[in-house]
Coordinates of N, CA and C in Angstrom, one line a residue:
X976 N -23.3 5.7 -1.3 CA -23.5 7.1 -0.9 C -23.7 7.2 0.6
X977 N -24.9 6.3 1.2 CA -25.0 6.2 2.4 C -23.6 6.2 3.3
X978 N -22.5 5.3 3.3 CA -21.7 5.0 3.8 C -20.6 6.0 3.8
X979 N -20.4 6.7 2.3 CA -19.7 7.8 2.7 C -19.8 9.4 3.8
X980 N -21.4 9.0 3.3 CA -22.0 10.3 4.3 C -21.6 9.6 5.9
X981 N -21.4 8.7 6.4 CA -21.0 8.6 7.4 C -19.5 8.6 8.0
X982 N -19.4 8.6 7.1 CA -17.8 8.4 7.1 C -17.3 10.3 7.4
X983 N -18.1 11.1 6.2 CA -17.8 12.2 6.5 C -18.5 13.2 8.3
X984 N -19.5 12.5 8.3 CA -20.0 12.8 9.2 C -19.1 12.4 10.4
X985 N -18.8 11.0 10.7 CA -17.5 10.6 11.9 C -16.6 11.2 11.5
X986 N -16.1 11.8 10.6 CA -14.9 12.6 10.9 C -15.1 13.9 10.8
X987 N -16.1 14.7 11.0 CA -16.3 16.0 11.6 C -16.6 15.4 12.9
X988 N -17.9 14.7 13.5 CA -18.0 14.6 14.9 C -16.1 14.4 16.0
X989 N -15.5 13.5 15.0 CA -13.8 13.6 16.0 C -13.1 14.7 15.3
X990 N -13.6 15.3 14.5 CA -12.8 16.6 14.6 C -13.0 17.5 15.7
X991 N -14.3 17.7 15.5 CA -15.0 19.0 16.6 C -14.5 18.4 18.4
X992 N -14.6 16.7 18.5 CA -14.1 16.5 19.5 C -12.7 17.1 19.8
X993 N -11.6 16.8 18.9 CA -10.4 16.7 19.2 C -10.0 18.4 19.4
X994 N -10.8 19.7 18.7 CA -10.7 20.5 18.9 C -11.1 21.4 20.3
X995 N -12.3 20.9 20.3 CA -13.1 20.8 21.9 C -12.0 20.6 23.2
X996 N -11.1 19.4 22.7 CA -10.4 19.1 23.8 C -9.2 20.0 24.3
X997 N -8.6 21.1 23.4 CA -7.7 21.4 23.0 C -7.8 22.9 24.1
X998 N -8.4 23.4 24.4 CA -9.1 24.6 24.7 C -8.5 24.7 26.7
X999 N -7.4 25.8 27.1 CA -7.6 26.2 28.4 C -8.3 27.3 28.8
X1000 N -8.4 28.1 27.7 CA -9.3 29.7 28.2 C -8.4 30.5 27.9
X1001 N -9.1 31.8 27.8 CA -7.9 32.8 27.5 C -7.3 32.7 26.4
X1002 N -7.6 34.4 26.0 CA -6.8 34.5 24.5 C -5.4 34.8 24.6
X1003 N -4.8 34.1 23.7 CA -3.1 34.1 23.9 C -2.9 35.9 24.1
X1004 N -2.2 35.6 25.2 CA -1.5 36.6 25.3 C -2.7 37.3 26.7
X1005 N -3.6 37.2 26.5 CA -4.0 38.0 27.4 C -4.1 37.9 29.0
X1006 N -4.3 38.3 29.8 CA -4.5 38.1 31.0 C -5.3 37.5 31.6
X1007 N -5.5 36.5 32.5 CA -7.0 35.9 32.8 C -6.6 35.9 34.4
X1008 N -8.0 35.9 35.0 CA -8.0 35.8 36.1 C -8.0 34.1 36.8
X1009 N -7.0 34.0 37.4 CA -7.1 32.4 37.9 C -7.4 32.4 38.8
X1010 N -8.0 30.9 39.4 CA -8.5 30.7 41.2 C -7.4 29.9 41.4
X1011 N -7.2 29.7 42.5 CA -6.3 28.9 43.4 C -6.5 27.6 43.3
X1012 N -5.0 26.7 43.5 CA -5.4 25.0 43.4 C -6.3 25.0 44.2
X1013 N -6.6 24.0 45.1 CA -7.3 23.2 46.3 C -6.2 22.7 46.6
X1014 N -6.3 22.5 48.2 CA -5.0 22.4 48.9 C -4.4 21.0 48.2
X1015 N -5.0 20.3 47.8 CA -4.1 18.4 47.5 C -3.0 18.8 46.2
X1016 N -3.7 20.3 45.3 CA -2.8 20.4 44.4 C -1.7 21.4 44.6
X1017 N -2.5 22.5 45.5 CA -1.3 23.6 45.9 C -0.2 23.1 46.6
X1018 N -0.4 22.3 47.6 CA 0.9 21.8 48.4 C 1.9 20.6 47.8
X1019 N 1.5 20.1 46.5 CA 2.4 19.7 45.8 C 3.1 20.3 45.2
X1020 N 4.6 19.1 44.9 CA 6.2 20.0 44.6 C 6.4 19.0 43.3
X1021 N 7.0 19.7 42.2 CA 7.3 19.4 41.2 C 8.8 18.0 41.5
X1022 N 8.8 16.7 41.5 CA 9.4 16.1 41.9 C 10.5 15.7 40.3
X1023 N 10.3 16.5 39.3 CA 11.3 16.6 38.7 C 12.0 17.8 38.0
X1024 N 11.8 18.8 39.1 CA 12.3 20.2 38.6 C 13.7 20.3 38.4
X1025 N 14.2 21.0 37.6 CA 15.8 20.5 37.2 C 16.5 20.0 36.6
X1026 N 15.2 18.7 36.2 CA 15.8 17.7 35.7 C 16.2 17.5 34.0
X1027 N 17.4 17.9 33.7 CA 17.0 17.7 32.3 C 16.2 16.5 31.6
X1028 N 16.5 15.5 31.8 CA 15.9 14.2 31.2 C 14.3 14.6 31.0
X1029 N 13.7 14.9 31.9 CA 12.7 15.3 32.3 C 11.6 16.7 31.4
X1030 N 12.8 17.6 31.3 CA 12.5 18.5 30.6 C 12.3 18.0 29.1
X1031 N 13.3 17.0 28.3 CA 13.3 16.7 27.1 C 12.2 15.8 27.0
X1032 N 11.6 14.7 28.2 CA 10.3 14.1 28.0 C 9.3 15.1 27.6
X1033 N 9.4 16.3 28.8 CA 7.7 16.9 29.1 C 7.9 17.8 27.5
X1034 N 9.0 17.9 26.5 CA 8.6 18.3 25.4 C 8.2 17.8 24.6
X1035 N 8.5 15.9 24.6 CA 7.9 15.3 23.4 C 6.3 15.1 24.5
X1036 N 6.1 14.9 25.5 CA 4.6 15.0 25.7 C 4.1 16.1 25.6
X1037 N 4.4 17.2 25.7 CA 3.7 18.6 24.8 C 3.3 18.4 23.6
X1038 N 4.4 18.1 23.0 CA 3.9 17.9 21.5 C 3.3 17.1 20.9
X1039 N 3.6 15.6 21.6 CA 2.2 15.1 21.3 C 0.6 15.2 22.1
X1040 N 0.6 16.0 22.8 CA -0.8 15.7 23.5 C -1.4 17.3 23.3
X1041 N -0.3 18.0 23.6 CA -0.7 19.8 23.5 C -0.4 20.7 22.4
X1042 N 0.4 20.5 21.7 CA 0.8 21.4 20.8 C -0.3 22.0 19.7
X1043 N -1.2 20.8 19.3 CA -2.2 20.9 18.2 C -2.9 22.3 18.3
X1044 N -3.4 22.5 19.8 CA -4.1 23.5 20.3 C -3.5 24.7 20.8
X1045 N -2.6 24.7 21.6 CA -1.2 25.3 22.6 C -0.6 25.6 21.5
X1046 N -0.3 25.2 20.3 CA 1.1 25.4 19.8 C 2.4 24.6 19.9
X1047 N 3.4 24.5 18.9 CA 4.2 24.4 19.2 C 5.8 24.9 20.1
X1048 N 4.8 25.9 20.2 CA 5.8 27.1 21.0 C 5.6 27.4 22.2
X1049 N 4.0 26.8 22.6 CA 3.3 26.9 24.1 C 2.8 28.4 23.9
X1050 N 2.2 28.8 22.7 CA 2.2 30.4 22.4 C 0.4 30.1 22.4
X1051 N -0.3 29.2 22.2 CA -1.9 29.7 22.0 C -2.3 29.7 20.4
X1052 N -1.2 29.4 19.9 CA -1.6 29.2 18.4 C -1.2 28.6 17.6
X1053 N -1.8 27.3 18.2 CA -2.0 25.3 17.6 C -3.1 25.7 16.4
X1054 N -2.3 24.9 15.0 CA -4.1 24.8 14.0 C -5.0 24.7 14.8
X1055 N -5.2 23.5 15.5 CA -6.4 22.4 16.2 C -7.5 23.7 17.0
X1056 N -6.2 24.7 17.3 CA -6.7 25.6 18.4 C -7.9 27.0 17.6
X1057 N -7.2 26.9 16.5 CA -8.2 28.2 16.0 C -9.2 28.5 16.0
X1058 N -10.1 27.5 15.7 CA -11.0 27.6 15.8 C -12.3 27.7 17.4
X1059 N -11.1 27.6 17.9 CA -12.0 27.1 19.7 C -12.1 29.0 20.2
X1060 N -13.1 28.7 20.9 CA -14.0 30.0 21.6 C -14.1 29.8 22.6
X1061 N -13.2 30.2 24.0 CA -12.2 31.1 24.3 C -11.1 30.1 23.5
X1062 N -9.7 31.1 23.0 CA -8.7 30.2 22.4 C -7.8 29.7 23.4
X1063 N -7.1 28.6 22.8 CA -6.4 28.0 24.0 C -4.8 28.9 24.8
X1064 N -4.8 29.0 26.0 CA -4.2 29.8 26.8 C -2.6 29.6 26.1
X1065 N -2.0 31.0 26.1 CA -1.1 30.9 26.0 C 0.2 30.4 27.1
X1066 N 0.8 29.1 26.8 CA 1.1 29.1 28.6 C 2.4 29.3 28.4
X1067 N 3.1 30.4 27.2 CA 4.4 30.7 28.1 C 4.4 31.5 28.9
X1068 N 2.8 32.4 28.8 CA 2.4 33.2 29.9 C 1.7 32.9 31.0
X1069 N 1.4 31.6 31.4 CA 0.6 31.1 32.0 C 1.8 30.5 32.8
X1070 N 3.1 30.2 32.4 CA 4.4 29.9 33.0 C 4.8 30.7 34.0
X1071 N 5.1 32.1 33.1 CA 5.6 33.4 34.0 C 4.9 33.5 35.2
X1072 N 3.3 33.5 35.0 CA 2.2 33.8 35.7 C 2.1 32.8 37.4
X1073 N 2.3 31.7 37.1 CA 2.0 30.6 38.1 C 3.1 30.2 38.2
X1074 N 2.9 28.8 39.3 CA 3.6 28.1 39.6 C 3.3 26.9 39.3
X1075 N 4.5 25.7 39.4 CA 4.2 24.3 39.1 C 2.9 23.9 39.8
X1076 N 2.3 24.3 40.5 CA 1.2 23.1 41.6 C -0.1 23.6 40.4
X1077 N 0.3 24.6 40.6 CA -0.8 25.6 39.5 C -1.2 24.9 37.9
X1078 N -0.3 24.7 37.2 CA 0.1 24.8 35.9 C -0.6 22.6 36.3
X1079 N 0.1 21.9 37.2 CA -0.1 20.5 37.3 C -1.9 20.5 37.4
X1080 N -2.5 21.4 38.4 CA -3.6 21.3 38.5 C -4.6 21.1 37.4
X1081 N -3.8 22.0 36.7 CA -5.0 22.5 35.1 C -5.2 21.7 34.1
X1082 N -4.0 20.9 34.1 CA -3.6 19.7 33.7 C -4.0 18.5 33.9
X1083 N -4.0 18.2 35.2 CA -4.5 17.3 35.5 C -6.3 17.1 35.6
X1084 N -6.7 18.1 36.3 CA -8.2 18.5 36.0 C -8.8 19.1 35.2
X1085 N -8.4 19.3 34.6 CA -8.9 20.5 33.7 C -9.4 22.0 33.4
X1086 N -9.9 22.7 32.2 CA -9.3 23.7 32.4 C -11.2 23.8 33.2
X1087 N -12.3 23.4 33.4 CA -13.3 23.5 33.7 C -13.5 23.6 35.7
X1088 N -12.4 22.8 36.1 CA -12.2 22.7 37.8 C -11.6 24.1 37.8
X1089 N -10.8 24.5 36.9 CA -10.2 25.8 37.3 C -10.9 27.2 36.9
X1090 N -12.3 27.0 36.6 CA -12.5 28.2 36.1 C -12.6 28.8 34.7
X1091 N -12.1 27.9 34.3 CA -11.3 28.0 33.2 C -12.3 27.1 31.8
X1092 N -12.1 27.3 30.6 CA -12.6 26.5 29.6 C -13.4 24.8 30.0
X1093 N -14.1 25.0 29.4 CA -14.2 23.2 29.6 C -14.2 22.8 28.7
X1094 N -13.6 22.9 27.5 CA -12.7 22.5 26.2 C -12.0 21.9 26.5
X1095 N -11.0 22.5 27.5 CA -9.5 22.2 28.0 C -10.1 20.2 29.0
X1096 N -9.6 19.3 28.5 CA -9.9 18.2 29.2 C -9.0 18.1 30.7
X1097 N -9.7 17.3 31.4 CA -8.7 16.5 32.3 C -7.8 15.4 32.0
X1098 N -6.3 15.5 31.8 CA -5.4 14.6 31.4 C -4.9 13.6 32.6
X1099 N -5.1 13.9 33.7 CA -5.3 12.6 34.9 C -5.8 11.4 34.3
X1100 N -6.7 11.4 33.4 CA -7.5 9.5 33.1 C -6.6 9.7 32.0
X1101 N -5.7 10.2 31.4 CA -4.9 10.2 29.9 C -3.6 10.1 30.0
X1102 N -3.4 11.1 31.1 CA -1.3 10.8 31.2 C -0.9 10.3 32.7
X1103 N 0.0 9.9 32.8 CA 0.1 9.5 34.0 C 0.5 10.8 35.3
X1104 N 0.6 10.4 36.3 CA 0.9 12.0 37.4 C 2.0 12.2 36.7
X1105 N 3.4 11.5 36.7 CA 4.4 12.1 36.1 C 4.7 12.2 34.9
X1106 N 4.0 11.6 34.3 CA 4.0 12.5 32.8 C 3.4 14.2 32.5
X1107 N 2.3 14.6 33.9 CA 2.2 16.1 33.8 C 2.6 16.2 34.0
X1108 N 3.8 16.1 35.4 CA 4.6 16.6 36.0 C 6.0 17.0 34.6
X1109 N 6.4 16.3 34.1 CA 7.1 15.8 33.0 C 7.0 17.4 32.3
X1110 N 5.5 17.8 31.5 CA 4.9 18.6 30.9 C 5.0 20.0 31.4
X1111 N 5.1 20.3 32.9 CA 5.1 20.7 33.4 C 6.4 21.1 33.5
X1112 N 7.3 20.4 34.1 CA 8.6 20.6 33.8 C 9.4 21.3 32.9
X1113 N 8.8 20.9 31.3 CA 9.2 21.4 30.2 C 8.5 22.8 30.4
X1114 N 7.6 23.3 30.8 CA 6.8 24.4 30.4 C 7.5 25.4 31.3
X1115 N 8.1 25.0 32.3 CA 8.7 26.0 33.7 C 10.0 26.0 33.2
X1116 N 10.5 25.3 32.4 CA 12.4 25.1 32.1 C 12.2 26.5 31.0
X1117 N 11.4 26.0 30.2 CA 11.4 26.8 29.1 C 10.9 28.2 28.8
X1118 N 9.7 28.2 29.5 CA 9.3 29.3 29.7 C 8.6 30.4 31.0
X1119 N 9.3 29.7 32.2 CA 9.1 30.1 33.4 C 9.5 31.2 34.0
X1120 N 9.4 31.8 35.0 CA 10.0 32.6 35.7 C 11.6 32.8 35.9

């Protein structure tokens, strides 16, 4: 009995994590007010924009690292995400809205450097630079300006 109660208990504690993580701010669809990179992220340039190859990576890295929360659609409504308070940002509007340096930044630091959720983790110690970049890519092909 003992051992199951822990069992059940480690898997709510990594549930509540993995949902925790999931989180940029902002309710899908709505408007949020964003701050500005910091200059090391604004004056970077997407060094695979265009690229189709690129685009088909940054969608299997969406989907496995973002979708649960994001969606599969990049719409803000992932299962993983339901339950998170603020829900996770819709970014095909978060696409239209910004630019790549922007969208890299949030990504990379999180959504808490930005003003933003601190649900939303930093993926810098988790994906490599060009694997956001990658993610990014997919999110501006697909649903950008």
């Amino acid at each position: 009995m003992k051992k199951a109660l822990w069992v059940v208990l480690s898997v709510f504690v990594l549930s509540a994590l993995i949902l925790t993580a999931c989180s940029s701010g902002g309710e899908s669809g709505e408007s949020i007010e964003r701050q500005s990179p910091p200059a090391d992220y604004a004056n970077a340039t997407n060094p695979y924009d265009g690229q189709a190859d690129a685009v088909a990576q940054g969608k299997d890295l969406f989907t496995t690292n973002c979708s649960s929360c994001h969606g599969e659609n990049a719409d803000g409504t992932g299962a993983a995400g339901a339950a998170l308070d603020p829900k996770p940002a819709n970014l095909q509007q978060t696409a239209k809205e910004t630019d790549p340096a922007y969208m890299h930044w949030v990504i990379s630091e999180g959504g808490q450097a930005a003003g933003l959720s601190s649900a939303m983790v930093a993926y810098k110690g988790i994906l490599s630079n060009d694997d956001i970049w990658k993610i990014v890519t997919y999110l501006e092909s697909s649903y950008g300006k």
